[in-house]
């Protein structure tokens, strides 16, 4: 009958850690000017660097603001207001964020909705004033752009990111326009509820359901819901998760741990037209071309270039044995372009 893919955005489609960290720093300066006015560039660079390490704990964007301030307080005793900041390490944040977050929110007298609004406003201002730089602070993971661009199965984005930012990044970085009704962003409810909505739609009956996410906690929440038993669950190990989480996920029968190359080559290839294999076998008679995922195999010129790459792999096996699918995509793309 076909497949339906519900894809997380940050950590699966897009590496937005650079942009979200910089936006959080900008927003923190607005929210707590007295604390951040005297922060020098070296400390700011250190905070941004540490944000990449603690990123796996973030579920919703506003938490980046809390992390930026907590990191500052852990490094600078003179601005310390929280009881948990002294002696706190990034490892401590990774291990205990769910306990630390309510403590600092209360001690700082903060409000979740106010921080969400501020974070969105700062992003909007950056986007409007310097669109190119804002876009450039994000990147799509290799292979994902082409998969989305040529997808024919039903694809939904299920994210805690505000929808307008996900839409802008998909348009600019992937060249893809996903209808707004297929982007479930911040404010549309918990992901488990979104998945329930999707599987109940009449047009989705009979489809094989796939949910690809980078947060183990989210996947475990899905497993707790018997109503969602028919979903195939995947943890993308290229996203914002830790080695410990990946090992834990591997021990859970319901969860498949994916490499990025496998996601692009095996999982994402299912997003293409279901008759792809038929097109390759019947019109070309070259089943070995399926070693490369579409879209290249679906295009006349692309088929020619794929055949050349396959021939090169036979001619010089020692050179091509370690070439993964992402590099193969790039080679074929360059041949088509040039």
mmCIF file of C-alpha atoms in Angstrom:
data_model
loop_
_atom_site.group_PDB
_atom_site.id
_atom_site.type_symbol
_atom_site.label_atom_id
_atom_site.label_comp_id
_atom_site.label_asym_id
_atom_site.label_seq_id
_atom_site.Cartn_x
_atom_site.Cartn_y
_atom_site.Cartn_z
ATOM 1 C CA UNK A 1 0.000 0.000 0.000
ATOM 2 C CA UNK A 2 2.873 2.391 0.608
ATOM 3 C CA UNK A 3 4.716 4.150 3.392
ATOM 4 C CA UNK A 4 4.219 7.159 5.623
ATOM 5 C CA UNK A 5 7.253 8.835 7.174
ATOM 6 C CA UNK A 6 7.054 11.137 10.175
ATOM 7 C CA UNK A 7 10.438 12.828 10.434
ATOM 8 C CA UNK A 8 11.844 14.891 13.241
ATOM 9 C CA UNK A 9 13.537 18.057 11.972
ATOM 10 C CA UNK A 10 16.423 19.162 14.200
ATOM 11 C CA UNK A 11 18.913 16.327 14.475
ATOM 12 C CA UNK A 12 17.385 14.248 11.672
ATOM 13 C CA UNK A 13 16.952 16.574 8.695
ATOM 14 C CA UNK A 14 18.838 19.653 9.866
ATOM 15 C CA UNK A 15 21.856 20.313 12.057
ATOM 16 C CA UNK A 16 20.672 23.568 13.602
ATOM 17 C CA UNK A 17 22.877 23.522 16.691
ATOM 18 C CA UNK A 18 25.027 26.427 15.499
ATOM 19 C CA UNK A 19 22.047 28.651 14.777
ATOM 20 C CA UNK A 20 20.073 27.724 17.884
ATOM 21 C CA UNK A 21 23.091 28.323 20.128
ATOM 22 C CA UNK A 22 23.818 31.730 18.593
ATOM 23 C CA UNK A 23 20.126 32.671 18.740
ATOM 24 C CA UNK A 24 20.022 31.619 22.394
ATOM 25 C CA UNK A 25 23.038 33.789 23.173
ATOM 26 C CA UNK A 26 21.423 36.750 21.424
ATOM 27 C CA UNK A 27 18.175 36.161 23.326
ATOM 28 C CA UNK A 28 19.998 35.736 26.645
ATOM 29 C CA UNK A 29 21.569 39.177 26.195
ATOM 30 C CA UNK A 30 18.078 40.603 25.755
ATOM 31 C CA UNK A 31 16.541 38.678 28.653
ATOM 32 C CA UNK A 32 19.379 39.122 31.152
ATOM 33 C CA UNK A 33 21.408 42.164 30.036
ATOM 34 C CA UNK A 34 22.907 42.681 33.479
ATOM 35 C CA UNK A 35 24.454 39.226 33.383
ATOM 36 C CA UNK A 36 25.666 39.210 29.795
ATOM 37 C CA UNK A 37 26.761 42.786 29.145
ATOM 38 C CA UNK A 38 30.209 42.160 30.559
ATOM 39 C CA UNK A 39 30.771 38.761 28.959
ATOM 40 C CA UNK A 40 33.842 38.813 26.699
ATOM 41 C CA UNK A 41 34.155 37.099 23.318
ATOM 42 C CA UNK A 42 36.303 34.278 24.710
ATOM 43 C CA UNK A 43 33.579 33.337 27.187
ATOM 44 C CA UNK A 44 30.912 33.567 24.484
ATOM 45 C CA UNK A 45 32.971 31.239 22.273
ATOM 46 C CA UNK A 46 33.320 28.813 25.182
ATOM 47 C CA UNK A 47 29.555 28.863 25.785
ATOM 48 C CA UNK A 48 28.797 28.155 22.110
ATOM 49 C CA UNK A 49 31.321 25.318 22.103
ATOM 50 C CA UNK A 50 29.771 23.762 25.216
ATOM 51 C CA UNK A 51 26.293 24.123 23.735
ATOM 52 C CA UNK A 52 27.224 21.594 21.063
ATOM 53 C CA UNK A 53 28.018 19.102 23.809
ATOM 54 C CA UNK A 54 24.858 19.615 25.865
ATOM 55 C CA UNK A 55 22.519 19.868 22.842
ATOM 56 C CA UNK A 56 21.120 16.312 23.327
ATOM 57 C CA UNK A 57 19.143 17.445 26.394
ATOM 58 C CA UNK A 58 17.146 20.059 24.462
ATOM 59 C CA UNK A 59 13.581 19.086 23.648
ATOM 60 C CA UNK A 60 12.188 22.549 22.880
ATOM 61 C CA UNK A 61 14.175 25.524 21.594
ATOM 62 C CA UNK A 62 13.689 27.847 24.551
ATOM 63 C CA UNK A 63 15.751 25.457 26.690
ATOM 64 C CA UNK A 64 18.795 26.737 24.828
ATOM 65 C CA UNK A 65 18.396 30.052 26.679
ATOM 66 C CA UNK A 66 18.407 28.281 30.020
ATOM 67 C CA UNK A 67 21.504 26.326 29.049
ATOM 68 C CA UNK A 68 23.377 29.421 27.891
ATOM 69 C CA UNK A 69 22.782 31.132 31.214
ATOM 70 C CA UNK A 70 23.511 28.011 33.259
ATOM 71 C CA UNK A 71 26.831 27.540 31.452
ATOM 72 C CA UNK A 72 27.722 31.172 32.142
ATOM 73 C CA UNK A 73 26.906 30.782 35.835
ATOM 74 C CA UNK A 74 28.914 27.573 36.081
ATOM 75 C CA UNK A 75 31.965 29.402 34.691
ATOM 76 C CA UNK A 76 31.540 32.834 36.310
ATOM 77 C CA UNK A 77 30.906 32.890 40.083
ATOM 78 C CA UNK A 78 30.256 36.658 40.110
ATOM 79 C CA UNK A 79 27.015 36.275 38.134
ATOM 80 C CA UNK A 80 25.872 33.049 39.781
ATOM 81 C CA UNK A 81 22.227 33.070 40.928
ATOM 82 C CA UNK A 82 21.402 29.379 40.824
ATOM 83 C CA UNK A 83 22.072 26.901 43.606
ATOM 84 C CA UNK A 84 23.036 24.180 41.107
ATOM 85 C CA UNK A 85 25.625 26.055 39.041
ATOM 86 C CA UNK A 86 28.666 25.757 41.292
ATOM 87 C CA UNK A 87 30.874 22.874 40.209
ATOM 88 C CA UNK A 88 28.436 21.879 37.475
ATOM 89 C CA UNK A 89 29.972 20.159 34.431
ATOM 90 C CA UNK A 90 28.565 19.432 30.980
ATOM 91 C CA UNK A 91 28.423 15.776 32.001
ATOM 92 C CA UNK A 92 26.289 16.799 34.973
ATOM 93 C CA UNK A 93 23.950 18.687 32.665
ATOM 94 C CA UNK A 94 23.645 15.708 30.312
ATOM 95 C CA UNK A 95 22.878 13.359 33.188
ATOM 96 C CA UNK A 96 20.539 15.564 35.217
ATOM 97 C CA UNK A 97 18.882 18.118 32.940
ATOM 98 C CA UNK A 98 15.340 16.981 33.732
ATOM 99 C CA UNK A 99 16.021 17.719 37.413
ATOM 100 C CA UNK A 100 18.059 20.881 36.878
ATOM 101 C CA UNK A 101 15.595 22.618 34.569
ATOM 102 C CA UNK A 102 12.697 23.128 37.014
ATOM 103 C CA UNK A 103 15.123 24.283 39.708
ATOM 104 C CA UNK A 104 16.709 27.042 37.627
ATOM 105 C CA UNK A 105 13.385 28.144 36.144
ATOM 106 C CA UNK A 106 12.044 28.645 39.660
ATOM 107 C CA UNK A 107 15.185 30.258 41.068
ATOM 108 C CA UNK A 108 15.465 32.646 38.133
ATOM 109 C CA UNK A 109 11.747 33.432 38.187
ATOM 110 C CA UNK A 110 11.351 32.540 34.531
ATOM 111 C CA UNK A 111 8.312 31.689 32.447
ATOM 112 C CA UNK A 112 8.337 29.050 29.712
ATOM 113 C CA UNK A 113 5.960 30.858 27.347
ATOM 114 C CA UNK A 114 7.839 34.145 27.706
ATOM 115 C CA UNK A 115 11.116 32.444 26.821
ATOM 116 C CA UNK A 116 9.517 30.711 23.824
ATOM 117 C CA UNK A 117 8.181 34.043 22.554
ATOM 118 C CA UNK A 118 11.543 35.758 23.041
ATOM 119 C CA UNK A 119 13.464 32.980 21.321
ATOM 120 C CA UNK A 120 11.121 33.132 18.334
ATOM 121 C CA UNK A 121 11.299 36.928 18.197
ATOM 122 C CA UNK A 122 15.113 36.945 18.203
ATOM 123 C CA UNK A 123 15.171 34.371 15.430
ATOM 124 C CA UNK A 124 12.642 36.366 13.417
ATOM 125 C CA UNK A 125 14.728 39.534 13.760
ATOM 126 C CA UNK A 126 17.911 37.740 12.726
ATOM 127 C CA UNK A 127 16.126 36.135 9.778
ATOM 128 C CA UNK A 128 14.695 39.480 8.620
ATOM 129 C CA UNK A 129 17.885 41.494 9.062
ATOM 130 C CA UNK A 130 20.415 38.965 7.783
ATOM 131 C CA UNK A 131 18.635 36.074 6.112
ATOM 132 C CA UNK A 132 21.748 34.651 4.441
ATOM 133 C CA UNK A 133 23.700 34.443 7.685
ATOM 134 C CA UNK A 134 20.778 32.882 9.549
ATOM 135 C CA UNK A 135 20.366 30.240 6.849
ATOM 136 C CA UNK A 136 24.125 29.683 6.756
ATOM 137 C CA UNK A 137 24.204 28.886 10.469
ATOM 138 C CA UNK A 138 22.168 25.734 9.660
ATOM 139 C CA UNK A 139 23.001 22.751 7.459
ATOM 140 C CA UNK A 140 21.133 19.756 6.149
ATOM 141 C CA UNK A 141 22.580 16.327 6.728
ATOM 142 C CA UNK A 142 24.080 14.695 3.598
ATOM 143 C CA UNK A 143 21.637 12.836 1.365
ATOM 144 C CA UNK A 144 18.496 14.164 3.053
ATOM 145 C CA UNK A 145 17.882 17.046 0.668
ATOM 146 C CA UNK A 146 17.583 14.860 -2.446
ATOM 147 C CA UNK A 147 15.434 12.338 -0.625
ATOM 148 C CA UNK A 148 12.923 14.995 0.381
ATOM 149 C CA UNK A 149 13.022 16.707 -2.987
ATOM 150 C CA UNK A 150 12.027 13.582 -4.906
ATOM 151 C CA UNK A 151 9.853 11.914 -2.293
ATOM 152 C CA UNK A 152 6.526 10.498 -3.437
ATOM 153 C CA UNK A 153 5.443 8.657 -0.282
ATOM 154 C CA UNK A 154 3.677 10.684 2.387
ATOM 155 C CA UNK A 155 6.179 12.714 4.397
ATOM 156 C CA UNK A 156 5.359 14.702 7.512
ATOM 157 C CA UNK A 157 7.626 16.848 9.636
ATOM 158 C CA UNK A 158 6.980 16.379 13.360
ATOM 159 C CA UNK A 159 9.074 18.823 15.351
ATOM 160 C CA UNK A 160 9.192 21.019 18.438
ATOM 161 C CA UNK A 161 10.627 23.770 16.237
ATOM 162 C CA UNK A 162 8.319 26.619 15.284
ATOM 163 C CA UNK A 163 6.904 25.660 11.885
ATOM 164 C CA UNK A 164 7.877 28.869 10.105
ATOM 165 C CA UNK A 165 11.569 28.246 10.750
ATOM 166 C CA UNK A 166 11.425 24.632 9.581
ATOM 167 C CA UNK A 167 9.602 25.754 6.434
ATOM 168 C CA UNK A 168 12.184 28.468 5.669
ATOM 169 C CA UNK A 169 15.076 26.032 6.055
ATOM 170 C CA UNK A 170 13.429 23.378 3.886
ATOM 171 C CA UNK A 171 12.812 25.919 1.154
ATOM 172 C CA UNK A 172 16.274 27.455 1.217
ATOM 173 C CA UNK A 173 18.536 24.504 1.985
ATOM 174 C CA UNK A 174 16.630 21.629 0.393
ATOM 175 C CA UNK A 175 14.669 23.464 -2.287
ATOM 176 C CA UNK A 176 11.570 21.725 -0.961
ATOM 177 C CA UNK A 177 8.136 23.113 -0.185
ATOM 178 C CA UNK A 178 6.188 20.880 2.176
ATOM 179 C CA UNK A 179 2.525 21.874 2.545
ATOM 180 C CA UNK A 180 1.876 23.580 5.894
ATOM 181 C CA UNK A 181 -0.618 20.901 6.890
ATOM 182 C CA UNK A 182 2.236 18.390 6.784
ATOM 183 C CA UNK A 183 4.485 20.322 9.160
ATOM 184 C CA UNK A 184 3.563 19.769 12.798
ATOM 185 C CA UNK A 185 5.605 22.311 14.741
ATOM 186 C CA UNK A 186 5.680 23.836 18.191
ATOM 187 C CA UNK A 187 2.162 24.325 19.515
ATOM 188 C CA UNK A 188 0.591 21.399 17.662
ATOM 189 C CA UNK A 189 0.856 19.129 20.699
ATOM 190 C CA UNK A 190 3.176 16.349 21.918
ATOM 191 C CA UNK A 191 4.662 14.144 19.230
ATOM 192 C CA UNK A 192 2.814 11.077 20.493
ATOM 193 C CA UNK A 193 -0.475 12.900 19.915
ATOM 194 C CA UNK A 194 0.596 13.977 16.426
ATOM 195 C CA UNK A 195 1.413 10.365 15.543
ATOM 196 C CA UNK A 196 -2.038 9.320 16.759
ATOM 197 C CA UNK A 197 -3.611 11.963 14.535
ATOM 198 C CA UNK A 198 -1.648 10.813 11.522
ATOM 199 C CA UNK A 199 -2.462 7.132 11.859
ATOM 200 C CA UNK A 200 -6.186 7.857 12.251
ATOM 201 C CA UNK A 201 -6.522 9.753 8.974
ATOM 202 C CA UNK A 202 -8.621 7.746 6.502
ATOM 203 C CA UNK A 203 -6.113 8.298 3.701
ATOM 204 C CA UNK A 204 -3.359 6.712 5.813
ATOM 205 C CA UNK A 205 -5.109 3.414 6.441
ATOM 206 C CA UNK A 206 -3.042 0.507 5.147
ATOM 207 C CA UNK A 207 0.212 2.490 4.982
ATOM 208 C CA UNK A 208 3.358 1.277 6.731
ATOM 209 C CA UNK A 209 4.207 3.867 9.388
ATOM 210 C CA UNK A 210 7.744 5.048 10.174
ATOM 211 C CA UNK A 211 8.868 7.567 12.810
ATOM 212 C CA UNK A 212 12.471 8.791 12.695
ATOM 213 C CA UNK A 213 13.672 10.731 15.745
ATOM 214 C CA UNK A 214 16.972 11.580 17.438
ATOM 215 C CA UNK A 215 15.723 11.807 21.041
ATOM 216 C CA UNK A 216 15.524 8.476 22.824
ATOM 217 C CA UNK A 217 13.125 9.898 25.421
ATOM 218 C CA UNK A 218 10.623 10.716 22.671
ATOM 219 C CA UNK A 219 10.779 7.206 21.230
ATOM 220 C CA UNK A 220 10.308 5.722 24.693
ATOM 221 C CA UNK A 221 7.199 7.878 25.095
ATOM 222 C CA UNK A 222 5.841 6.385 21.873
ATOM 223 C CA UNK A 223 6.499 2.868 23.141
ATOM 224 C CA UNK A 224 4.447 3.626 26.262
ATOM 225 C CA UNK A 225 1.375 4.211 24.076
ATOM 226 C CA UNK A 226 -0.239 0.895 23.016
ATOM 227 C CA UNK A 227 -2.202 2.825 20.414
ATOM 228 C CA UNK A 228 1.070 3.513 18.583
ATOM 229 C CA UNK A 229 2.263 -0.079 18.393
ATOM 230 C CA UNK A 230 2.091 -0.155 14.617
ATOM 231 C CA UNK A 231 4.765 2.536 14.192
ATOM 232 C CA UNK A 232 8.261 1.450 13.167
ATOM 233 C CA UNK A 233 10.660 3.461 15.346
ATOM 234 C CA UNK A 234 14.152 4.659 14.440
ATOM 235 C CA UNK A 235 16.816 6.514 16.416
ATOM 236 C CA UNK A 236 19.094 8.504 14.117
ATOM 237 C CA UNK A 237 22.550 8.186 15.657
ATOM 238 C CA UNK A 238 23.848 11.203 13.732
ATOM 239 C CA UNK A 239 21.508 13.486 15.679
ATOM 240 C CA UNK A 240 21.584 15.002 19.127
ATOM 241 C CA UNK A 241 22.034 11.942 21.309
ATOM 242 C CA UNK A 242 24.819 10.438 23.383
ATOM 243 C CA UNK A 243 26.701 7.152 23.138
ATOM 244 C CA UNK A 244 24.958 5.992 26.290
ATOM 245 C CA UNK A 245 21.546 6.702 24.750
ATOM 246 C CA UNK A 246 22.479 4.912 21.542
ATOM 247 C CA UNK A 247 23.557 1.844 23.489
ATOM 248 C CA UNK A 248 20.325 1.914 25.481
ATOM 249 C CA UNK A 249 18.274 2.228 22.298
ATOM 250 C CA UNK A 250 20.077 -0.726 20.731
ATOM 251 C CA UNK A 251 18.900 -2.890 23.628
ATOM 252 C CA UNK A 252 15.232 -1.989 23.051
ATOM 253 C CA UNK A 253 13.710 -4.415 20.509
ATOM 254 C CA UNK A 254 11.202 -1.888 19.203
ATOM 255 C CA UNK A 255 13.853 0.690 18.237
ATOM 256 C CA UNK A 256 16.155 0.467 15.215
ATOM 257 C CA UNK A 257 19.371 2.512 15.556
ATOM 258 C CA UNK A 258 20.253 4.062 12.195
ATOM 259 C CA UNK A 259 23.493 5.352 10.721
ATOM 260 C CA UNK A 260 23.133 8.389 8.461
ATOM 261 C CA UNK A 261 24.391 6.422 5.460
ATOM 262 C CA UNK A 262 21.809 3.699 6.114
ATOM 263 C CA UNK A 263 19.074 6.289 6.545
ATOM 264 C CA UNK A 264 19.893 7.906 3.194
ATOM 265 C CA UNK A 265 20.523 4.702 1.287
ATOM 266 C CA UNK A 266 18.018 2.250 2.715
ATOM 267 C CA UNK A 267 15.351 4.087 4.680
ATOM 268 C CA UNK A 268 15.016 7.340 2.779
ATOM 269 C CA UNK A 269 15.081 5.496 -0.556
ATOM 270 C CA UNK A 270 11.645 4.152 0.427
ATOM 271 C CA UNK A 271 10.345 7.703 0.169
ATOM 272 C CA UNK A 272 10.604 7.522 -3.602
ATOM 273 C CA UNK A 273 7.945 6.162 -5.919
ATOM 274 C CA UNK A 274 7.091 2.563 -5.118
ATOM 275 C CA UNK A 275 7.745 1.592 -8.736
ATOM 276 C CA UNK A 276 11.379 2.706 -8.536
ATOM 277 C CA UNK A 277 12.710 -0.846 -8.572
ATOM 278 C CA UNK A 278 10.426 -1.589 -11.493
ATOM 279 C CA UNK A 279 11.715 1.401 -13.377
ATOM 280 C CA UNK A 280 15.285 0.285 -12.827
ATOM 281 C CA UNK A 281 14.668 -3.369 -13.675
ATOM 282 C CA UNK A 282 12.266 -2.980 -16.606
ATOM 283 C CA UNK A 283 13.575 0.065 -18.398
ATOM 284 C CA UNK A 284 17.265 -0.443 -17.723
ATOM 285 C CA UNK A 285 17.654 -4.108 -16.922
ATOM 286 C CA UNK A 286 20.372 -3.176 -14.420
ATOM 287 C CA UNK A 287 19.345 -4.230 -10.930
ATOM 288 C CA UNK A 288 22.780 -3.409 -9.552
ATOM 289 C CA UNK A 289 22.005 0.286 -9.989
ATOM 290 C CA UNK A 290 19.839 -0.037 -6.891
ATOM 291 C CA UNK A 291 23.130 0.132 -4.995
ATOM 292 C CA UNK A 292 22.610 3.859 -5.361
ATOM 293 C CA UNK A 293 19.410 5.410 -4.060
ATOM 294 C CA UNK A 294 17.207 7.663 -6.203
ATOM 295 C CA UNK A 295 16.788 10.304 -7.524
ATOM 296 C CA UNK A 296 19.709 9.557 -9.824
ATOM 297 C CA UNK A 297 18.411 6.142 -10.865
ATOM 298 C CA UNK A 298 15.082 7.725 -11.822
ATOM 299 C CA UNK A 299 16.553 10.219 -14.293
ATOM 300 C CA UNK A 300 17.757 9.342 -17.786
ATOM 301 C CA UNK A 301 20.994 11.264 -17.409
ATOM 302 C CA UNK A 302 21.269 10.092 -13.831
ATOM 303 C CA UNK A 303 21.051 6.431 -14.876
ATOM 304 C CA UNK A 304 23.952 6.965 -17.252
ATOM 305 C CA UNK A 305 26.123 8.541 -14.572
ATOM 306 C CA UNK A 306 25.200 5.869 -12.033
ATOM 307 C CA UNK A 307 26.284 3.191 -14.529
ATOM 308 C CA UNK A 308 29.622 4.955 -14.937
ATOM 309 C CA UNK A 309 30.156 4.978 -11.177
ATOM 310 C CA UNK A 310 29.206 1.294 -10.939
ATOM 311 C CA UNK A 311 31.704 0.488 -13.714
ATOM 312 C CA UNK A 312 34.391 2.482 -11.899
ATOM 313 C CA UNK A 313 33.738 0.462 -8.738
ATOM 314 C CA UNK A 314 34.379 -2.742 -10.718
ATOM 315 C CA UNK A 315 37.483 -1.333 -12.421
ATOM 316 C CA UNK A 316 39.092 0.107 -9.272
ATOM 317 C CA UNK A 317 37.581 -1.787 -6.322
ATOM 318 C CA UNK A 318 40.309 -0.814 -3.848
ATOM 319 C CA UNK A 319 39.558 2.860 -4.438
ATOM 320 C CA UNK A 320 35.790 2.563 -4.126
ATOM 321 C CA UNK A 321 35.361 -0.084 -1.401
ATOM 322 C CA UNK A 322 35.230 2.533 1.366
ATOM 323 C CA UNK A 323 33.166 5.091 -0.547
ATOM 324 C CA UNK A 324 29.836 5.451 1.216
ATOM 325 C CA UNK A 325 26.496 6.390 -0.337
ATOM 326 C CA UNK A 326 26.866 10.066 0.525
ATOM 327 C CA UNK A 327 30.093 10.313 -1.491
ATOM 328 C CA UNK A 328 28.476 8.358 -4.322
ATOM 329 C CA UNK A 329 25.559 10.831 -4.354
ATOM 330 C CA UNK A 330 28.047 13.693 -4.562
ATOM 331 C CA UNK A 331 30.034 12.104 -7.420
ATOM 332 C CA UNK A 332 26.921 11.454 -9.492
ATOM 333 C CA UNK A 333 25.558 14.927 -8.742
ATOM 334 C CA UNK A 334 28.812 16.541 -9.890
ATOM 335 C CA UNK A 335 28.819 14.469 -13.078
ATOM 336 C CA UNK A 336 25.255 15.506 -13.881
ATOM 337 C CA UNK A 337 25.956 19.149 -13.089
ATOM 338 C CA UNK A 338 29.226 19.337 -14.982
#
